XYZ file of N, CA and C in Angstrom:
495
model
N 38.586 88.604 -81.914
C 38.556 87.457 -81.012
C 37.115 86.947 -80.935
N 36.870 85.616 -80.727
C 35.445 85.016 -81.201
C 35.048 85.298 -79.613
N 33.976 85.196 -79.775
C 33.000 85.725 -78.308
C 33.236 84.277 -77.184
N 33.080 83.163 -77.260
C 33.839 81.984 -76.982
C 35.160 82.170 -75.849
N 36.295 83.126 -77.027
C 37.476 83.157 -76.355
C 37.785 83.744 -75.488
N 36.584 85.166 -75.544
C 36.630 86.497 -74.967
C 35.962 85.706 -73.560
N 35.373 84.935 -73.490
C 34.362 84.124 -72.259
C 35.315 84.124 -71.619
N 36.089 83.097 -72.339
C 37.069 81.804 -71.562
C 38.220 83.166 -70.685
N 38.622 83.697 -71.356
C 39.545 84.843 -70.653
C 39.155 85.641 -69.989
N 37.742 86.311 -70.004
C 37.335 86.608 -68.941
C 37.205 85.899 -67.280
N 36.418 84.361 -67.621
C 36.719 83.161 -66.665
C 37.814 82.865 -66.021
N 38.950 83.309 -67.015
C 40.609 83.177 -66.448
C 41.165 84.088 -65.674
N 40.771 85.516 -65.884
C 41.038 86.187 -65.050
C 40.380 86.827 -63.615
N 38.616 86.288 -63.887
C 37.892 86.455 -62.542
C 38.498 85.226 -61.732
N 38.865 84.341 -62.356
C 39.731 83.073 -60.904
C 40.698 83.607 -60.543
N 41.624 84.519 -62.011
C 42.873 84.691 -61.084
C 42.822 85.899 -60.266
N 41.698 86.311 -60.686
C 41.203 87.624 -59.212
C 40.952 87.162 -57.790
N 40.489 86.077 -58.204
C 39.628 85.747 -56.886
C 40.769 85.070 -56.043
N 41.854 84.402 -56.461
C 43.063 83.490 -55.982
C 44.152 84.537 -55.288
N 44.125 85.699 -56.201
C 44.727 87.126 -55.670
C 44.379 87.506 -54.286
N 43.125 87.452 -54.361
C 42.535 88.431 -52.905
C 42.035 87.182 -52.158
N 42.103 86.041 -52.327
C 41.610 85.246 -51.246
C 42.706 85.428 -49.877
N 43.947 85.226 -49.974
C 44.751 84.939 -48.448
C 44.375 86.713 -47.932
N 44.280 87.561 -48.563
C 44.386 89.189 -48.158
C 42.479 89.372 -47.187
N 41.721 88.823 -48.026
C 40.314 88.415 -47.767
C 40.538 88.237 -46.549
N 40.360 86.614 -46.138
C 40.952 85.534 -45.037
C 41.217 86.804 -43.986
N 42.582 86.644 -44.307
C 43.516 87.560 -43.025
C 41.904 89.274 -42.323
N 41.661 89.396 -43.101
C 40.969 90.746 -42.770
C 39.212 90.104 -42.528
N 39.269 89.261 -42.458
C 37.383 88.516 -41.932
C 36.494 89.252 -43.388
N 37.169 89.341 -44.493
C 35.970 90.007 -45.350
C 35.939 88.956 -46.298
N 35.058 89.238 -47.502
C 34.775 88.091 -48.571
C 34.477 88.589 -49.422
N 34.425 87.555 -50.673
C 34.580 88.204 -51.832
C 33.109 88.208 -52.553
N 32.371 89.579 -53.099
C 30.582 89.545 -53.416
C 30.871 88.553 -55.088
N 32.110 89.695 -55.953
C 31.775 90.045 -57.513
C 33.494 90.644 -58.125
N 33.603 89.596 -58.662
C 34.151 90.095 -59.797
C 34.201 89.986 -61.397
N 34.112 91.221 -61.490
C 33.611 91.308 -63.152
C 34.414 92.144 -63.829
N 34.605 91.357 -65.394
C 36.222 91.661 -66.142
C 35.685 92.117 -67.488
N 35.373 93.306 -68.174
C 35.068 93.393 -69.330
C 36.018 92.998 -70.214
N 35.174 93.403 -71.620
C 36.172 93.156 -72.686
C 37.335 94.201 -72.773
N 37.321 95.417 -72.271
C 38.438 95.968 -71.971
C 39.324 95.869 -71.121
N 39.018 94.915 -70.567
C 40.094 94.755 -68.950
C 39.284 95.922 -68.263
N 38.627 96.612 -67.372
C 38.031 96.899 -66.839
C 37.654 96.002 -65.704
N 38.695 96.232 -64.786
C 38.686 95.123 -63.595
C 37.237 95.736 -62.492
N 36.004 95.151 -61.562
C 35.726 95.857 -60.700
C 35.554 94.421 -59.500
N 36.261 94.883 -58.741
C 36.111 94.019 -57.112
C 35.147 94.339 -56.603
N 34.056 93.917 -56.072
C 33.442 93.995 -54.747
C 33.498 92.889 -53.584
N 34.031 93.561 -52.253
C 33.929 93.022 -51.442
C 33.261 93.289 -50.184
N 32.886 92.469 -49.274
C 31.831 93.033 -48.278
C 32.409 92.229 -46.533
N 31.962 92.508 -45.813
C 32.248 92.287 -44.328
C 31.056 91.866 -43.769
N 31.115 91.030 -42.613
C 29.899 91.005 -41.667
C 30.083 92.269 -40.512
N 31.152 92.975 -40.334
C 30.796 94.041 -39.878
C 30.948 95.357 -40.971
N 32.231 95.667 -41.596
C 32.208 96.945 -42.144
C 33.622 96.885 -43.232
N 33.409 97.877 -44.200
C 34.765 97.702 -45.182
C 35.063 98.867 -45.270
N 36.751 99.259 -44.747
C 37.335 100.097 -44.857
C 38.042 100.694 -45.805
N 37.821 102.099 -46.303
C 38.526 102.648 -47.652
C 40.222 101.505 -47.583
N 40.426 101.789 -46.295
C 41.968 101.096 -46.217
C 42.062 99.692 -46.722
N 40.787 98.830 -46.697
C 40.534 97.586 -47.039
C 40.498 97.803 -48.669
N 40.014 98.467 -49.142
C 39.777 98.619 -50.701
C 41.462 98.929 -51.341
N 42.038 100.417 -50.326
C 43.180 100.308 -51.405
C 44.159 99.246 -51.233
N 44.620 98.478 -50.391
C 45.213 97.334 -49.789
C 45.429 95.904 -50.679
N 43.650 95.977 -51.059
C 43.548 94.855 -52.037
C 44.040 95.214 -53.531
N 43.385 96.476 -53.295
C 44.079 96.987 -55.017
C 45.219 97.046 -55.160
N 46.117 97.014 -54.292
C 47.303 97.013 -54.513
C 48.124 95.798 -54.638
N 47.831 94.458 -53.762
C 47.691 93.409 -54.209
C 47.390 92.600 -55.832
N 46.296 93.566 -56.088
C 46.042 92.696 -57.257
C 47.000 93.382 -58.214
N 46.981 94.759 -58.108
C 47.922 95.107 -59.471
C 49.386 94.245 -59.056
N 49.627 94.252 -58.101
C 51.109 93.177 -57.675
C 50.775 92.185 -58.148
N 49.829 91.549 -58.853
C 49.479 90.095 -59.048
C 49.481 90.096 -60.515
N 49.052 91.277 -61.128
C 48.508 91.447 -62.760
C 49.819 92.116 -63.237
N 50.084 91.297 -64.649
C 51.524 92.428 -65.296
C 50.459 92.707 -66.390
N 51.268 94.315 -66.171
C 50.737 95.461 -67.350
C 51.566 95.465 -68.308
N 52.762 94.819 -68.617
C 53.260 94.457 -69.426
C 52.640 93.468 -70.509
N 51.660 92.309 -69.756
C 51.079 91.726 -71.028
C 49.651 92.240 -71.280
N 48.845 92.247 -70.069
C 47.806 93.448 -70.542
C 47.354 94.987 -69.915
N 46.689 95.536 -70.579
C 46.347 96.693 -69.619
C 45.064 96.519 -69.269
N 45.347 96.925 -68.235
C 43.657 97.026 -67.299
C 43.561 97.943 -67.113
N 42.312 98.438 -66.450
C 42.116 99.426 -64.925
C 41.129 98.800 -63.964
N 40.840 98.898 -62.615
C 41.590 98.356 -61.451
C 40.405 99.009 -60.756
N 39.173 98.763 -60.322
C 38.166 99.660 -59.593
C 37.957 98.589 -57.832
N 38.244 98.469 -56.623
C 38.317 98.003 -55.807
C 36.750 98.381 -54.940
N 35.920 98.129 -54.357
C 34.619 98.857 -54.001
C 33.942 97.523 -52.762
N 33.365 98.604 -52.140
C 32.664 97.450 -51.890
C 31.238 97.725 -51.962
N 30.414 96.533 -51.236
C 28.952 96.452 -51.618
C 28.255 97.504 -51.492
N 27.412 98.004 -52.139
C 26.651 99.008 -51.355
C 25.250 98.556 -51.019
N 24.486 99.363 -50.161
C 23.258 99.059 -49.501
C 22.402 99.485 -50.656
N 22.152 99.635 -51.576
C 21.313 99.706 -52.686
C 21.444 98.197 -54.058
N 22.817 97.459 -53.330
C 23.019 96.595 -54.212
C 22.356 95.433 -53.618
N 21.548 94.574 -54.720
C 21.533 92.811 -54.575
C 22.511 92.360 -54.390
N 21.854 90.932 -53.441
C 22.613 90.534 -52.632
C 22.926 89.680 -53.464
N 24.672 88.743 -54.022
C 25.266 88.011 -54.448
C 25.556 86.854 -54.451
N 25.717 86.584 -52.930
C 26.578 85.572 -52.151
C 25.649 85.316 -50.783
N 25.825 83.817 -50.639
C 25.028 83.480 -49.210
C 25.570 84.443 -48.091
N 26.718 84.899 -48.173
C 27.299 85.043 -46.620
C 27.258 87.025 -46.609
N 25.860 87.224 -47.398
C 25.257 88.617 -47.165
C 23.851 88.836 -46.966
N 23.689 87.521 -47.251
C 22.244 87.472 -46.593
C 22.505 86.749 -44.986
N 23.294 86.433 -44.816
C 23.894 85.909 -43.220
C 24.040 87.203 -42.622
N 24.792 87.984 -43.161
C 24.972 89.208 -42.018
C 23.780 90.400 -42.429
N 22.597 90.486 -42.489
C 21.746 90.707 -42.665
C 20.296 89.909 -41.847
N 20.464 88.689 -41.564
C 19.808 87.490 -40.823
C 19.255 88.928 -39.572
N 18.170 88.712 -39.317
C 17.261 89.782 -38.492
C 16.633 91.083 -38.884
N 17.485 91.827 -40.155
C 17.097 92.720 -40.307
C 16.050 92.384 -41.805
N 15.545 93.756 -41.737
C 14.523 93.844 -43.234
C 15.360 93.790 -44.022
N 14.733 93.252 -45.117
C 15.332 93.200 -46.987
C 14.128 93.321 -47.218
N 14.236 94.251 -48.724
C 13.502 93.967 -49.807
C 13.628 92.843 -50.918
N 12.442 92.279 -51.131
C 12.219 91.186 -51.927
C 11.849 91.370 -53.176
N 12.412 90.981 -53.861
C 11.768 91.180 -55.647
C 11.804 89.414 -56.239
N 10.269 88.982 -56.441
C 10.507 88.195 -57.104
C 10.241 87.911 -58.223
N 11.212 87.466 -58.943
C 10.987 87.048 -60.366
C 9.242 86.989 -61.009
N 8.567 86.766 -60.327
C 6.895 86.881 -60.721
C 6.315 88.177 -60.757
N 7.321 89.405 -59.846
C 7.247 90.631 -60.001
C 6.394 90.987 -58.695
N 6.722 90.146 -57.832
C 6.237 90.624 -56.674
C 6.986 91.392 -56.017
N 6.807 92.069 -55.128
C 8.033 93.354 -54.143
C 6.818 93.387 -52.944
N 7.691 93.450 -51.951
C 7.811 93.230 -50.407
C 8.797 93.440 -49.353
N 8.656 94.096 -48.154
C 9.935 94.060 -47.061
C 9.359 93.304 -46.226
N 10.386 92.526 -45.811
C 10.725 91.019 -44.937
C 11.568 91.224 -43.795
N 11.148 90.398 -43.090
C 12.362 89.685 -41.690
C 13.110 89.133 -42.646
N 14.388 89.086 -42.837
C 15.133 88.383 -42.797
C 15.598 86.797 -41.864
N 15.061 85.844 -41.770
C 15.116 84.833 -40.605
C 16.284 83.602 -40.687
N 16.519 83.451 -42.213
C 17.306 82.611 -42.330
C 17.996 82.010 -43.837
N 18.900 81.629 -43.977
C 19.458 81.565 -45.413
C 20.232 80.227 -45.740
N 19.937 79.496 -46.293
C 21.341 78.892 -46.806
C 21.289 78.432 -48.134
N 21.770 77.861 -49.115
C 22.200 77.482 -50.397
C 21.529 77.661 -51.399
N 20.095 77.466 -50.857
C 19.174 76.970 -51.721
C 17.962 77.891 -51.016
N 17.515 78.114 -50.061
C 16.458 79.269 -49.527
C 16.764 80.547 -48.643
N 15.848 80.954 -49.191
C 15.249 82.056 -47.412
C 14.175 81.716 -46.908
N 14.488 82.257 -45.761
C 13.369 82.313 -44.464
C 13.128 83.389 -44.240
N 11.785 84.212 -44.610
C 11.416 85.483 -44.294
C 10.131 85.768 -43.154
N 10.214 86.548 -42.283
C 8.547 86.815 -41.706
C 8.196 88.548 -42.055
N 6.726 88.081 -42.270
C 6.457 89.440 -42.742
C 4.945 89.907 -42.407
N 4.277 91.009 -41.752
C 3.139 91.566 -41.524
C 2.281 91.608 -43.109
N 0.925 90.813 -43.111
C 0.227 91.618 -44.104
C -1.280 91.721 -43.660
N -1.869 92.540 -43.881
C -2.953 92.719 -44.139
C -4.160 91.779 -44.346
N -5.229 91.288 -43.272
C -6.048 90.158 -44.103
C -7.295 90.255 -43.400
N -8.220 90.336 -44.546
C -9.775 90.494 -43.783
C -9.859 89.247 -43.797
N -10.408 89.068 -41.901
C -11.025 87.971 -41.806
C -12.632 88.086 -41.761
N -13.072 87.087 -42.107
C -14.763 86.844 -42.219
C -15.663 86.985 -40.549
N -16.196 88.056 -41.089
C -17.094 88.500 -39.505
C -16.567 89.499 -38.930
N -15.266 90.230 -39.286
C -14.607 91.583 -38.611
C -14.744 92.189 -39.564
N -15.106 94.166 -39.523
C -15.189 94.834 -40.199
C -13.648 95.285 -40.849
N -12.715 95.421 -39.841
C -11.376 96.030 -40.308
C -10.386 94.933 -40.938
N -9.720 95.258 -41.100
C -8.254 94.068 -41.965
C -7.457 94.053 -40.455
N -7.204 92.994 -40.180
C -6.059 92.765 -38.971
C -4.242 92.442 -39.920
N -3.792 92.721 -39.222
C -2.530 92.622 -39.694
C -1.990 91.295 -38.826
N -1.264 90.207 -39.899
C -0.607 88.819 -39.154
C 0.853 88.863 -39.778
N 1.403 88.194 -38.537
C 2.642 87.804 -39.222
C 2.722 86.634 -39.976
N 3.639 86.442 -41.267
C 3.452 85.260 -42.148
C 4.940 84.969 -41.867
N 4.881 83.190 -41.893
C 6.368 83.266 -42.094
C 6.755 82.192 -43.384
N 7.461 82.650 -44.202
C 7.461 82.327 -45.900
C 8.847 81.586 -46.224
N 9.332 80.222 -46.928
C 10.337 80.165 -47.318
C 10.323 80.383 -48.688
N 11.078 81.135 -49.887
C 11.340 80.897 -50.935
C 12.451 80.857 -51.431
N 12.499 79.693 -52.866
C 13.847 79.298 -52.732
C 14.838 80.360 -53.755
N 16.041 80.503 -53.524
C 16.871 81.613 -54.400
C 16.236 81.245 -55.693
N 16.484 80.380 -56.624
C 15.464 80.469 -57.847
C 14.421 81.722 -58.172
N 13.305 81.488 -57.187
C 12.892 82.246 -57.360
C 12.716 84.027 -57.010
N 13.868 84.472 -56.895
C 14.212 85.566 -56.637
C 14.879 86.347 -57.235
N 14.121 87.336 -57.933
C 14.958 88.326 -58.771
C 16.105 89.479 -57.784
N 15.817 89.406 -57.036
C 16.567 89.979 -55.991
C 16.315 90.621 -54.760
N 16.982 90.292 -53.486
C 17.258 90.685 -52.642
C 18.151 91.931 -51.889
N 18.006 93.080 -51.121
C 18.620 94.058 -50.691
C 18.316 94.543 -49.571
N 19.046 95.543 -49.049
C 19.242 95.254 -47.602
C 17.602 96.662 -47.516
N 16.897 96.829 -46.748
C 15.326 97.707 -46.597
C 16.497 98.967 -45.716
N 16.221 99.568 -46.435
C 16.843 101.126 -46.089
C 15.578 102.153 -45.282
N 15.998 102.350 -44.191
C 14.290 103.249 -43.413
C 14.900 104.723 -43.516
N 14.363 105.450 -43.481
C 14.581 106.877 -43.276
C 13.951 107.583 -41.936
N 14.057 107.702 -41.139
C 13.740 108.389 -39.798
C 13.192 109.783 -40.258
């Protein structure tokens, strides 16, 4: 199969994933991060919540979708998951439920930083963040808050700042 076709059918079946779990989504307040369809059929869902995703939420949907997919014309397998806190962020509406807390920043220029989280939509963030800055005539570095927009473009990725106590 030409690499072309293998696209296009991949494309065909992440919509008809996404058309699957949208009313099941909806009904349960969660949303959809990622779905990604190898060349083996190797189905994997991720979905995420503004509060929390329940194992019960994962097998629910999986069960849905195999009700949706016949294994009669192809075979898959079927991985249901949701986001984890080590993963970049995907979708606007995870940097929304995140809005106050720290993320780490990676940007494409190869910068890395933890941020306020302040604000998000289509096209930016709004971050505030403490750094370090000698001013002229004080011996020590004072620490200021900055407050920064940059736009998704330039962002190799975003994730949620994990602290350890």
């Amino acid at each position: 199969m030409s690499p072309y076709l293998l696209n296009l059918f991949q494309m065909i079946a992440k919509e008809t994933i996404s058309l699957l779990t949208e009313e099941y989504l909806d009904k349960e307040s969660l949303f959809l991060v990622n779905v990604e369809v190898s060349s083996d059929n190797d189905i994997v869902v991720t979905i995420e919540s503004p509060d929390n995703v329940d194992i019960r939420h994962c097998a629910e949907l999986s069960r849905i979708i195999e009700q949706g997919l016949d294994r009669e014309k192809e075979d898959f397998s079927l991985t249901v998951t949701s986001a984890g806190l080590n993963m970049p962020f995907k979708v606007l509406k995870q940097y929304h439920k995140f809005l106050g807390e720290e993320v780490e920043i990676i940007l494409k220029k190869g910068t890395k930083f933890i941020a306020k989280l302040i604000a998000a939509d289509e096209t930016s963030i709004q971050v505030s963040r403490s750094v370090k800055v000698k001013e002229e005539g004080v011996k020590k570095a004072v620490i200021k808050e900055f407050t920064e927009i940059f736009n998704l473009s330039d962002l190799k990725s975003t994730k949620p700042f994990i602290k350890f106590k």
